[in-house]
Amino acid sequence: MRFSGTPDYVAGKDLMVAVNAAIALERPLLVKGEPGTGKTELAFQISGALGLRLIQWNIKSTTRAAQGLYEYDAVSRLRDSQLGDPRVNDIANYIRRGKLWEAFAADEKVVLLIDEIDKADIEFPNDLLQELDKMEFYVYETDETVRARHRPIVIITSNNEKELPDAFLRRCFFHYIRFPEPETLAAIVEVHHPGIKQDLLRAALTQFYEIREQPGVKKKPSTSEALDWIRLLLAEDVEAKDLRDSPSKILPRLHGALLKNEQDVHLFERLAFMARGRG
């Protein structure tokens, strides 16, 4: 069982090595990188390439680790007992399975995505150490141990908003998705927009990387934002010369797809004003 990329996902050699190493070691793959570099999409592509079902657990700031295992609905049981419902005699009727339980109980091997783990409380990763390591957990209410029938392929993503505990990191195989080089990004664009004119692609990527490398930019545009921007350029039938010859090219055409805060917009407006003054 090896991952070698897909026609819809341009995976570098180092990323494929990381995925296959994590599968061989049977350890979670912790993937970090800038937002929009394809961390979440990676799990979907692994699922599709290997023909495995994907179970996705989206982490929020309020998510608790126990929710991934199970939750006991005591309120519903109390209400049913007041109504004389015979279901109250079996506490298992009020156990709600979490995403880890779903993955452990699957009849086949699955891909489990724990998405944006750094959004949760700092103790969240520590609370999952044993469960992800031993692939089992104990249910106190029913006095049973749930063990994984087939060890899932676990993909964990992080935007690096919080440092993760050392004990958690030791149990993972780590890979950082670097921002793609122009040649790689060009290949990604061509996957999403086959047949794009090469002169437009070169002009757009040149301007895109100039924006990313501009000193003072607070939020650098990501891969997904580059794809959105180029999609708009194609929809508006913008030509390469329109990007190169525009007198205000420092502030890019349709810049709302690339610049996502007012500070960066003001920065490029000032640069455009200074360029016109020099002209």
XYZ file of N, CA, C and O in Angstrom, residues 51-233:
732
model
N -8.000 3.904 -2.371
C -9.319 3.283 -2.353
C -9.848 3.044 -0.952
O -10.548 2.050 -0.694
N -9.538 3.957 -0.028
C -9.966 3.816 1.362
C -10.976 4.899 1.727
O -10.910 6.017 1.221
N -11.894 4.555 2.602
C -12.880 5.527 3.074
C -12.200 6.569 3.956
O -11.293 6.246 4.728
N -12.650 7.818 3.832
C -12.096 8.911 4.639
C -13.063 9.271 5.752
O -14.259 9.476 5.517
N -12.540 9.346 6.966
C -13.297 9.842 8.122
C -12.634 11.126 8.562
O -11.445 11.144 8.878
N -13.387 12.214 8.562
C -12.826 13.540 8.818
C -13.313 14.092 10.150
O -14.515 14.147 10.409
N -12.362 14.507 10.976
C -12.669 15.135 12.271
C -12.124 16.552 12.231
O -10.925 16.769 12.309
N -13.018 17.519 12.095
C -12.632 18.924 12.038
C -12.533 19.483 13.458
O -13.517 19.464 14.200
N -11.370 19.970 13.818
C -11.126 20.449 15.177
C -11.439 21.939 15.269
O -11.063 22.723 14.396
N -12.127 22.314 16.348
C -12.434 23.720 16.642
C -11.828 24.083 18.000
O -11.318 23.221 18.714
N -11.922 25.364 18.337
C -11.342 25.806 19.607
C -12.048 25.173 20.803
O -11.473 25.054 21.881
N -13.308 24.751 20.621
C -14.084 24.179 21.726
C -14.051 22.646 21.719
O -14.654 22.024 22.595
N -13.373 22.045 20.758
C -13.365 20.580 20.661
C -12.559 19.967 21.795
O -11.466 20.423 22.122
N -13.118 18.926 22.391
C -12.415 18.169 23.426
C -12.009 16.802 22.859
O -12.700 16.235 22.020
N -10.896 16.299 23.351
C -10.394 15.026 22.846
C -11.406 13.910 23.057
O -11.563 13.025 22.205
N -12.112 13.945 24.201
C -13.078 12.889 24.502
C -14.175 12.796 23.460
O -14.749 11.719 23.248
N -14.474 13.910 22.786
C -15.510 13.884 21.763
C -15.115 12.992 20.588
O -15.983 12.487 19.880
N -13.839 12.830 20.361
C -13.397 11.938 19.300
C -13.582 10.475 19.655
O -13.618 9.621 18.759
N -13.675 10.179 20.948
C -13.889 8.807 21.396
C -15.383 8.518 21.476
O -15.925 7.738 20.699
N -16.046 9.176 22.399
C -17.498 9.001 22.538
C -18.022 10.064 23.492
O -17.251 10.727 24.211
N -19.339 10.223 23.508
C -20.011 11.098 24.466
C -21.203 10.356 25.058
O -21.935 9.672 24.334
N -21.356 10.512 26.363
C -22.488 9.902 27.065
C -23.577 10.950 27.229
O -23.361 11.994 27.848
N -24.755 10.686 26.662
C -25.865 11.648 26.681
C -26.743 11.389 27.902
O -27.804 10.746 27.818
N -26.284 11.899 29.035
C -27.020 11.683 30.289
C -28.352 12.423 30.295
O -29.322 11.958 30.909
N -28.415 13.569 29.625
C -29.653 14.355 29.605
C -30.775 13.588 28.917
O -31.906 13.520 29.410
N -30.468 12.985 27.775
C -31.490 12.209 27.053
C -31.936 10.998 27.874
O -33.126 10.648 27.890
N -30.999 10.388 28.573
C -31.367 9.217 29.386
C -32.280 9.625 30.540
O -33.247 8.921 30.856
N -31.998 10.776 31.142
C -32.849 11.257 32.224
C -34.250 11.566 31.705
O -35.253 11.201 32.335
N -34.322 12.214 30.544
C -35.623 12.540 29.966
C -36.418 11.282 29.633
O -37.614 11.170 29.935
N -35.737 10.281 29.067
C -36.424 9.045 28.710
C -36.878 8.287 29.947
O -37.931 7.619 29.930
N -36.101 8.370 31.027
C -36.514 7.690 32.261
C -37.773 8.319 32.835
O -38.642 7.627 33.379
N -37.896 9.636 32.693
C -39.097 10.338 33.165
C -40.322 9.979 32.330
O -41.451 10.031 32.816
N -40.068 9.610 31.055
C -41.167 9.238 30.154
C -41.447 7.740 30.173
O -42.353 7.274 29.468
N -40.672 6.985 30.956
C -40.871 5.555 31.044
C -40.396 4.781 29.826
O -40.885 3.675 29.560
N -39.459 5.319 29.110
C -38.945 4.659 27.915
C -38.066 3.475 28.330
O -37.126 3.643 29.110
N -38.341 2.273 27.813
C -37.535 1.098 28.214
C -36.081 1.159 27.735
O -35.246 0.375 28.194
N -35.743 2.073 26.830
C -34.375 2.183 26.343
C -33.397 2.548 27.462
O -32.195 2.284 27.349
N -33.915 3.127 28.550
C -33.027 3.561 29.627
C -32.348 2.391 30.322
O -31.337 2.566 31.011
N -32.867 1.184 30.129
C -32.286 0.019 30.791
C -30.937 -0.376 30.188
O -30.188 -1.134 30.808
N -30.657 0.116 28.995
C -29.379 -0.186 28.351
C -28.629 1.128 28.116
O -28.988 1.911 27.241
N -27.603 1.359 28.924
C -26.874 2.624 28.847
C -26.193 2.810 27.485
O -25.929 3.942 27.056
N -25.965 1.703 26.771
C -25.315 1.801 25.459
C -26.148 2.603 24.466
O -25.609 3.142 23.490
N -27.457 2.700 24.722
C -28.321 3.487 23.837
C -28.004 4.972 23.898
O -28.461 5.731 23.031
N -27.240 5.389 24.885
C -26.960 6.814 25.082
C -25.476 7.134 24.906
O -25.016 8.188 25.315
N -24.766 6.197 24.318
C -23.363 6.419 23.980
C -23.279 6.828 22.518
O -23.697 6.089 21.629
N -22.758 8.019 22.265
C -22.604 8.508 20.898
C -21.149 8.345 20.469
O -20.247 8.908 21.084
N -20.935 7.589 19.420
C -19.582 7.307 18.960
C -18.941 8.539 18.318
O -19.598 9.272 17.577
N -17.673 8.740 18.616
C -16.905 9.808 17.993
C -16.183 9.308 16.752
O -16.299 8.145 16.351
N -15.399 10.205 16.152
C -14.726 9.870 14.896
C -13.657 8.788 15.089
O -13.457 7.944 14.200
N -12.949 8.803 16.216
C -11.955 7.754 16.448
C -12.632 6.401 16.606
O -12.148 5.394 16.062
N -13.726 6.354 17.339
C -14.461 5.105 17.504
C -14.939 4.601 16.137
O -14.834 3.426 15.808
N -15.451 5.523 15.325
C -15.909 5.155 13.986
C -14.771 4.547 13.167
O -14.958 3.541 12.464
N -13.579 5.149 13.266
C -12.434 4.627 12.529
C -11.988 3.277 13.083
O -11.628 2.363 12.328
N -11.997 3.137 14.412
C -11.569 1.886 15.038
C -12.538 0.748 14.726
O -12.127 -0.405 14.585
N -13.824 1.066 14.632
C -14.847 0.037 14.448
C -15.061 -0.335 12.992
O -15.813 -1.271 12.694
N -14.424 0.380 12.073
C -14.626 0.114 10.644
C -14.189 -1.306 10.284
O -13.211 -1.825 10.825
N -14.948 -1.927 9.383
C -14.637 -3.295 8.961
C -13.455 -3.349 8.002
O -12.980 -4.437 7.669
N -13.012 -2.178 7.544
C -11.895 -2.122 6.608
C -10.951 -1.006 7.049
O -11.303 -0.187 7.893
N -9.762 -0.979 6.476
C -8.811 0.080 6.773
C -9.356 1.391 6.241
O -9.901 1.455 5.134
N -9.215 2.479 7.011
C -9.714 3.785 6.601
C -8.612 4.822 6.773
O -7.579 4.568 7.388
N -8.864 5.998 6.209
C -8.009 7.162 6.440
C -8.730 8.064 7.428
O -9.882 8.443 7.199
N -8.080 8.385 8.531
C -8.653 9.269 9.540
C -7.935 10.610 9.482
O -6.729 10.682 9.709
N -8.678 11.663 9.178
C -8.121 13.018 9.125
C -8.507 13.778 10.387
O -9.697 13.970 10.664
N -7.506 14.194 11.148
C -7.713 15.085 12.305
C -7.226 16.451 11.840
O -6.021 16.715 11.802
N -8.166 17.311 11.484
C -7.848 18.529 10.740
C -7.704 19.738 11.651
O -8.604 20.049 12.434
N -6.552 20.409 11.541
C -6.234 21.642 12.275
C -6.230 21.405 13.783
O -6.939 22.061 14.542
N -5.382 20.489 14.205
C -5.315 20.112 15.619
C -4.866 21.278 16.492
O -5.176 21.333 17.685
N -4.141 22.245 15.912
C -3.626 23.359 16.698
C -4.705 24.362 17.079
O -4.424 25.305 17.819
N -5.933 24.188 16.586
C -7.030 25.079 16.998
C -7.512 24.762 18.410
O -8.084 25.619 19.076
N -7.315 23.535 18.842
C -7.848 23.094 20.129
C -6.964 23.542 21.278
O -5.881 24.104 21.094
N -7.423 23.268 22.483
C -6.669 23.566 23.694
C -5.328 22.831 23.671
O -5.183 21.774 23.053
N -4.347 23.379 24.370
C -2.998 22.828 24.360
C -2.958 21.397 24.889
O -2.087 20.610 24.520
N -3.921 21.028 25.754
C -3.942 19.671 26.312
C -4.577 18.667 25.370
O -4.503 17.455 25.614
N -5.214 19.136 24.314
C -5.917 18.241 23.397
C -5.013 17.137 22.848
O -5.358 15.950 22.913
N -3.825 17.459 22.292
C -2.977 16.376 21.764
C -2.558 15.370 22.832
O -2.522 14.162 22.572
N -2.242 15.863 24.044
C -1.835 14.951 25.114
C -2.950 13.979 25.485
O -2.689 12.833 25.863
N -4.192 14.445 25.383
C -5.328 13.606 25.754
C -5.576 12.479 24.758
O -6.370 11.572 25.033
N -4.910 12.537 23.608
C -5.076 11.487 22.602
C -3.840 10.605 22.456
O -3.800 9.733 21.588
N -2.841 10.816 23.308
C -1.571 10.100 23.157
C -1.759 8.590 23.148
O -1.330 7.900 22.216
N -2.392 8.061 24.200
C -2.503 6.617 24.335
C -3.424 6.023 23.282
O -3.160 4.945 22.748
N -4.501 6.746 22.983
C -5.474 6.222 22.023
C -4.854 6.069 20.631
O -5.080 5.076 19.938
N -4.070 7.071 20.201
C -3.443 7.004 18.888
C -2.244 6.060 18.874
O -1.892 5.519 17.831
N -1.621 5.876 20.026
C -0.454 4.998 20.105
C -0.875 3.529 20.154
O -0.398 2.700 19.370
N -1.789 3.209 21.061
C -2.208 1.821 21.248
C -3.406 1.442 20.394
O -3.758 0.256 20.302
N -4.049 2.430 19.794
C -5.234 2.203 18.964
C -6.336 1.487 19.764
O -6.970 0.546 19.282
N -6.566 1.971 20.974
C -7.654 1.451 21.795
C -7.994 2.464 22.878
O -7.195 3.354 23.190
N -9.208 2.339 23.428
C -9.612 3.179 24.554
C -10.696 2.461 25.343
O -11.316 1.511 24.845
N -10.897 2.927 26.553
C -11.832 2.277 27.482
C -13.093 3.116 27.615
O -13.031 4.335 27.753
N -14.249 2.451 27.583
C -15.554 3.109 27.755
C -16.041 2.774 29.159
O -16.435 1.635 29.442
N -16.006 3.754 30.038
C -16.326 3.518 31.451
C -17.791 3.142 31.651
O -18.121 2.295 32.481
N -18.675 3.803 30.900
C -20.111 3.593 31.115
C -20.543 2.167 30.799
O -21.458 1.631 31.438
N -19.916 1.548 29.814
C -20.313 0.189 29.414
C -19.264 -0.860 29.788
O -19.442 -2.042 29.477
N -18.167 -0.423 30.430
C -17.113 -1.322 30.874
C -16.585 -2.171 29.719
O -16.529 -3.395 29.794
N -16.208 -1.500 28.630
C -15.668 -2.221 27.476
C -14.453 -1.483 26.929
O -14.314 -0.270 27.090
N -13.587 -2.219 26.287
C -12.419 -1.651 25.616
C -12.640 -1.730 24.118
O -12.921 -2.809 23.584
N -12.522 -0.581 23.459
C -12.686 -0.512 22.011
C -11.305 -0.552 21.380
O -10.465 0.299 21.665
N -11.072 -1.558 20.546
C -9.784 -1.696 19.855
C -9.997 -1.576 18.357
O -11.019 -2.004 17.824
N -9.012 -1.000 17.673
C -9.108 -0.843 16.222
C -9.054 -2.204 15.546
O -8.142 -2.989 15.789
N -10.051 -2.474 14.703
C -10.046 -3.715 13.939
C -8.935 -3.684 12.888
O -8.289 -4.690 12.622
N -8.764 -2.525 12.288
C -7.704 -2.300 11.311
C -7.088 -0.946 11.633
O -7.813 0.050 11.749
N -5.801 -0.900 11.795
C -5.143 0.352 12.163
C -5.339 1.385 11.047
O -4.893 1.164 9.908
N -6.001 2.495 11.324
C -6.241 3.483 10.266
C -4.979 4.252 9.912
O -4.033 4.325 10.700
N -4.975 4.815 8.708
C -3.937 5.762 8.315
C -4.363 7.119 8.852
O -5.390 7.666 8.435
N -3.616 7.660 9.797
C -4.005 8.889 10.484
C -3.216 10.066 9.915
O -1.974 10.057 9.929
N -3.931 11.058 9.419
C -3.328 12.294 8.921
C -3.753 13.425 9.850
O -4.953 13.648 10.047
N -2.789 14.131 10.415
C -3.064 15.239 11.335
C -2.496 16.515 10.724
O -1.316 16.550 10.358
N -3.320 17.541 10.590
C -2.838 18.796 10.014
C -2.745 19.871 11.086
O -3.484 19.862 12.072
N -1.820 20.798 10.862
C -1.616 21.919 11.784
C -1.155 23.132 10.994
O -0.320 23.013 10.093
N -1.710 24.288 11.342
C -1.263 25.553 10.750
C -0.202 26.230 11.603
O 0.129 27.395 11.389
N 0.292 25.508 12.614
C 1.377 25.997 13.461
C 0.968 27.190 14.314
O 1.807 28.027 14.649
N -0.320 27.273 14.654
C -0.771 28.368 15.511
C -0.348 28.157 16.960
O -0.203 29.112 17.711
N -0.161 26.897 17.347
C 0.295 26.558 18.696
C 1.388 25.507 18.589
O 1.405 24.693 17.671
N 2.299 25.533 19.551
C 3.299 24.479 19.645
C 2.635 23.215 20.181
O 1.840 23.269 21.120
N 2.949 22.088 19.585
C 2.394 20.824 20.037
C 3.348 20.167 21.034
O 4.564 20.335 20.945
N 2.815 19.420 22.006
C 3.666 18.822 23.052
C 4.693 17.853 22.476
O 4.429 17.139 21.502
N 5.866 17.794 23.110
C 6.937 16.915 22.653
C 6.514 15.451 22.657
O 6.863 14.687 21.748
N 5.755 15.053 23.693
C 5.334 13.653 23.787
C 4.445 13.272 22.613
O 4.495 12.140 22.117
N 3.652 14.217 22.157
C 2.793 13.970 21.000
C 3.625 13.904 19.721
O 3.433 13.021 18.882
N 4.568 14.830 19.585
C 5.401 14.868 18.385
C 6.216 13.591 18.230
O 6.459 13.132 17.105
N 6.654 13.000 19.347
C 7.457 11.781 19.280
C 6.686 10.617 18.664
O 7.286 9.699 18.110
N 5.389 10.671 18.760
C 4.562 9.565 18.259
C 4.128 9.764 16.806
O 3.386 8.941 16.268
N 4.557 10.873 16.187
C 4.145 11.183 14.818
C 5.340 11.147 13.865
O 6.484 11.337 14.271
N 5.039 10.915 12.588
C 6.008 11.170 11.530
C 5.675 12.564 11.006
O 4.519 12.849 10.685
N 6.682 13.430 10.916
C 6.438 14.844 10.636
C 6.838 15.198 9.209
O 7.844 14.725 8.684
N 6.013 16.053 8.588
C 6.389 16.609 7.286
C 5.873 18.044 7.189
O 4.722 18.326 7.528
N 6.753 18.924 6.723
C 6.371 20.318 6.491
C 6.241 20.540 4.989
O 7.196 20.305 4.236
N 5.051 20.964 4.544
C 4.835 21.244 3.128
C 5.337 22.656 2.846
O 4.716 23.634 3.255
N 6.456 22.743 2.182
C 7.005 24.052 1.828
C 6.169 24.680 0.716
O 5.545 23.984 -0.079
N 6.208 26.015 0.683
C 5.472 26.675 -0.387
C 6.105 26.289 -1.718
O 7.335 26.287 -1.851
N 5.291 25.936 -2.718
C 5.855 25.408 -3.970
C 6.694 26.417 -4.730
O 6.419 27.619 -4.731
N 7.723 25.903 -5.383
C 8.515 26.699 -6.307
C 7.666 27.048 -7.531
O 6.644 26.396 -7.788
N 8.075 28.081 -8.308
C 7.264 28.471 -9.475
C 6.961 27.322 -10.422
O 5.840 27.218 -10.939
N 7.923 26.425 -10.668
C 7.691 25.309 -11.582
C 6.616 24.375 -11.041
O 5.748 23.897 -11.787
N 6.655 24.122 -9.725
C 5.655 23.243 -9.115
C 4.281 23.904 -9.109
O 3.268 23.260 -9.408
N 4.255 25.205 -8.781
C 2.972 25.905 -8.780
C 2.387 25.955 -10.188
O 1.168 25.848 -10.367
N 3.242 26.114 -11.197
C 2.759 26.101 -12.585
C 2.112 24.756 -12.904
O 1.059 24.698 -13.559
N 2.715 23.661 -12.433
C 2.134 22.337 -12.663
C 0.797 22.193 -11.947
O -0.148 21.598 -12.478
N 0.695 22.769 -10.726
C -0.565 22.719 -9.977
C -1.646 23.494 -10.722
O -2.801 23.048 -10.845
N -1.291 24.674 -11.239
C -2.257 25.486 -11.981
C -2.742 24.738 -13.214
O -3.941 24.735 -13.539
N -1.837 24.077 -13.915
C -2.209 23.374 -15.139
C -3.109 22.172 -14.851
O -3.905 21.782 -15.701
N -2.979 21.588 -13.659
C -3.896 20.517 -13.272
C -5.319 21.061 -13.147
O -6.286 20.422 -13.587
N -5.433 22.246 -12.541
C -6.760 22.841 -12.319
C -7.282 23.581 -13.545
O -8.497 23.712 -13.724
N -6.378 24.083 -14.371
C -6.781 24.845 -15.561
C -6.011 24.340 -16.771
O -5.131 25.026 -17.295
N -6.338 23.135 -17.226
C -5.597 22.568 -18.361
C -5.769 23.435 -19.610
O -6.847 23.962 -19.883
N -4.682 23.592 -20.323
C -4.732 24.378 -21.549
C -4.564 25.864 -21.352
O -4.708 26.637 -22.306
N -4.245 26.314 -20.132
C -4.048 27.744 -19.897
C -2.905 28.262 -20.768
O -1.907 27.564 -20.988
N -3.057 29.465 -21.299
C -2.014 30.053 -22.146
C -0.741 30.245 -21.326
O -0.780 30.789 -20.216
N 0.377 29.813 -21.881
C 1.627 29.838 -21.146
C 2.111 31.251 -20.844
O 2.701 31.495 -19.792
N 1.847 32.203 -21.749
C 2.290 33.569 -21.470
C 1.486 34.176 -20.324
O 2.030 34.901 -19.485
N 0.184 33.850 -20.244
C -0.630 34.326 -19.122
C -0.175 33.664 -17.831
O -0.064 34.328 -16.783
N 0.108 32.380 -17.887
C 0.566 31.663 -16.694
C 1.860 32.254 -16.177
O 1.996 32.513 -14.972
N 2.823 32.511 -17.065
C 4.100 33.079 -16.634
C 3.918 34.470 -16.045
O 4.497 34.796 -15.001
N 3.107 35.306 -16.714
C 2.895 36.670 -16.220
C 2.198 36.668 -14.867
O 2.554 37.432 -13.953
N 1.195 35.785 -14.715
C 0.443 35.726 -13.464
C 1.326 35.237 -12.318
O 1.312 35.810 -11.218
N 2.116 34.192 -12.568
C 2.969 33.662 -11.499
C 4.086 34.632 -11.146
O 4.472 34.737 -9.974
N 4.603 35.352 -12.134
C 5.623 36.364 -11.841
C 5.070 37.416 -10.892
O 5.697 37.774 -9.885
N 3.874 37.895 -11.195
C 3.273 38.909 -10.332
C 2.905 38.336 -8.973
O 3.076 38.982 -7.938
N 2.440 37.087 -8.974
C 2.054 36.444 -7.723
C 3.247 36.330 -6.779
O 3.152 36.673 -5.595
N 4.395 35.875 -7.283
C 5.576 35.723 -6.420
C 6.152 37.077 -6.016
O 6.733 37.210 -4.930
N 5.999 38.087 -6.863
C 6.423 39.435 -6.474
C 5.614 39.925 -5.276
O 6.151 40.586 -4.372
N 4.320 39.593 -5.278
C 3.463 39.986 -4.147
C 3.906 39.249 -2.886
O 4.034 39.851 -1.810
N 4.146 37.951 -2.983
C 4.562 37.177 -1.816
C 5.879 37.676 -1.245
O 6.093 37.641 -0.027
N 6.786 38.119 -2.113
C 8.120 38.521 -1.673
C 8.218 40.001 -1.322
O 9.290 40.467 -0.906
N 7.126 40.735 -1.474
C 7.145 42.166 -1.166
C 7.332 42.381 0.344
O 6.546 41.877 1.152
N 8.367 43.106 0.767
C 8.548 43.371 2.203
C 7.338 44.105 2.781
O 6.799 45.012 2.146
N 6.928 43.701 3.953
C 5.832 44.368 4.628
C 4.488 43.707 4.451
O 3.515 44.118 5.099
N 4.394 42.684 3.594
C 3.120 41.987 3.402
C 2.792 41.201 4.665
O 3.592 40.387 5.133
N 1.606 41.455 5.208
C 1.212 40.819 6.466
C 0.758 39.388 6.256
O 1.116 38.486 7.001
N -0.075 39.166 5.211
C -0.567 37.828 4.927
C -0.239 37.481 3.481
O -0.841 37.978 2.538
N 0.765 36.636 3.313
C 1.169 36.249 1.969
C 0.096 35.378 1.332
O -0.434 34.469 1.984
N -0.234 35.617 0.069
C -1.240 34.774 -0.589
C -0.755 33.336 -0.719
O 0.438 33.085 -0.900
N -1.700 32.409 -0.618
C -1.380 30.982 -0.609
C -1.619 30.363 -1.973
O -2.059 31.017 -2.920
N -1.349 29.053 -2.044
C -1.578 28.316 -3.285
C -3.039 28.371 -3.695
O -3.373 28.601 -4.864
N -3.938 28.153 -2.741
C -5.365 28.160 -3.074
C -5.806 29.537 -3.555
O -6.664 29.655 -4.446
N -5.221 30.583 -2.994
C -5.577 31.940 -3.439
C -5.016 32.229 -4.831
O -5.650 32.932 -5.621
N -3.843 31.665 -5.145
C -3.312 31.803 -6.499
C -4.240 31.140 -7.502
O -4.513 31.689 -8.585
N -4.771 29.968 -7.148
C -5.692 29.268 -8.048
C -6.982 30.056 -8.231
O -7.513 30.139 -9.348
N -7.492 30.629 -7.144
C -8.708 31.445 -7.250
C -8.465 32.657 -8.142
O -9.308 33.022 -8.977
N -7.309 33.307 -7.968
C -6.995 34.505 -8.742
C -6.879 34.191 -10.230
O -7.446 34.888 -11.081
N -6.161 33.126 -10.548
C -5.990 32.755 -11.956
C -7.327 32.331 -12.564
O -7.615 32.617 -13.728
N -8.157 31.705 -11.756
C -9.502 31.352 -12.245
C -10.284 32.607 -12.618
O -10.985 32.642 -13.643
N -10.159 33.655 -11.818
C -10.827 34.922 -12.123
C -10.236 35.571 -13.365
O -10.968 36.133 -14.191
N -8.914 35.525 -13.495
C -8.272 36.091 -14.690
C -8.796 35.416 -15.956
O -9.058 36.077 -16.971
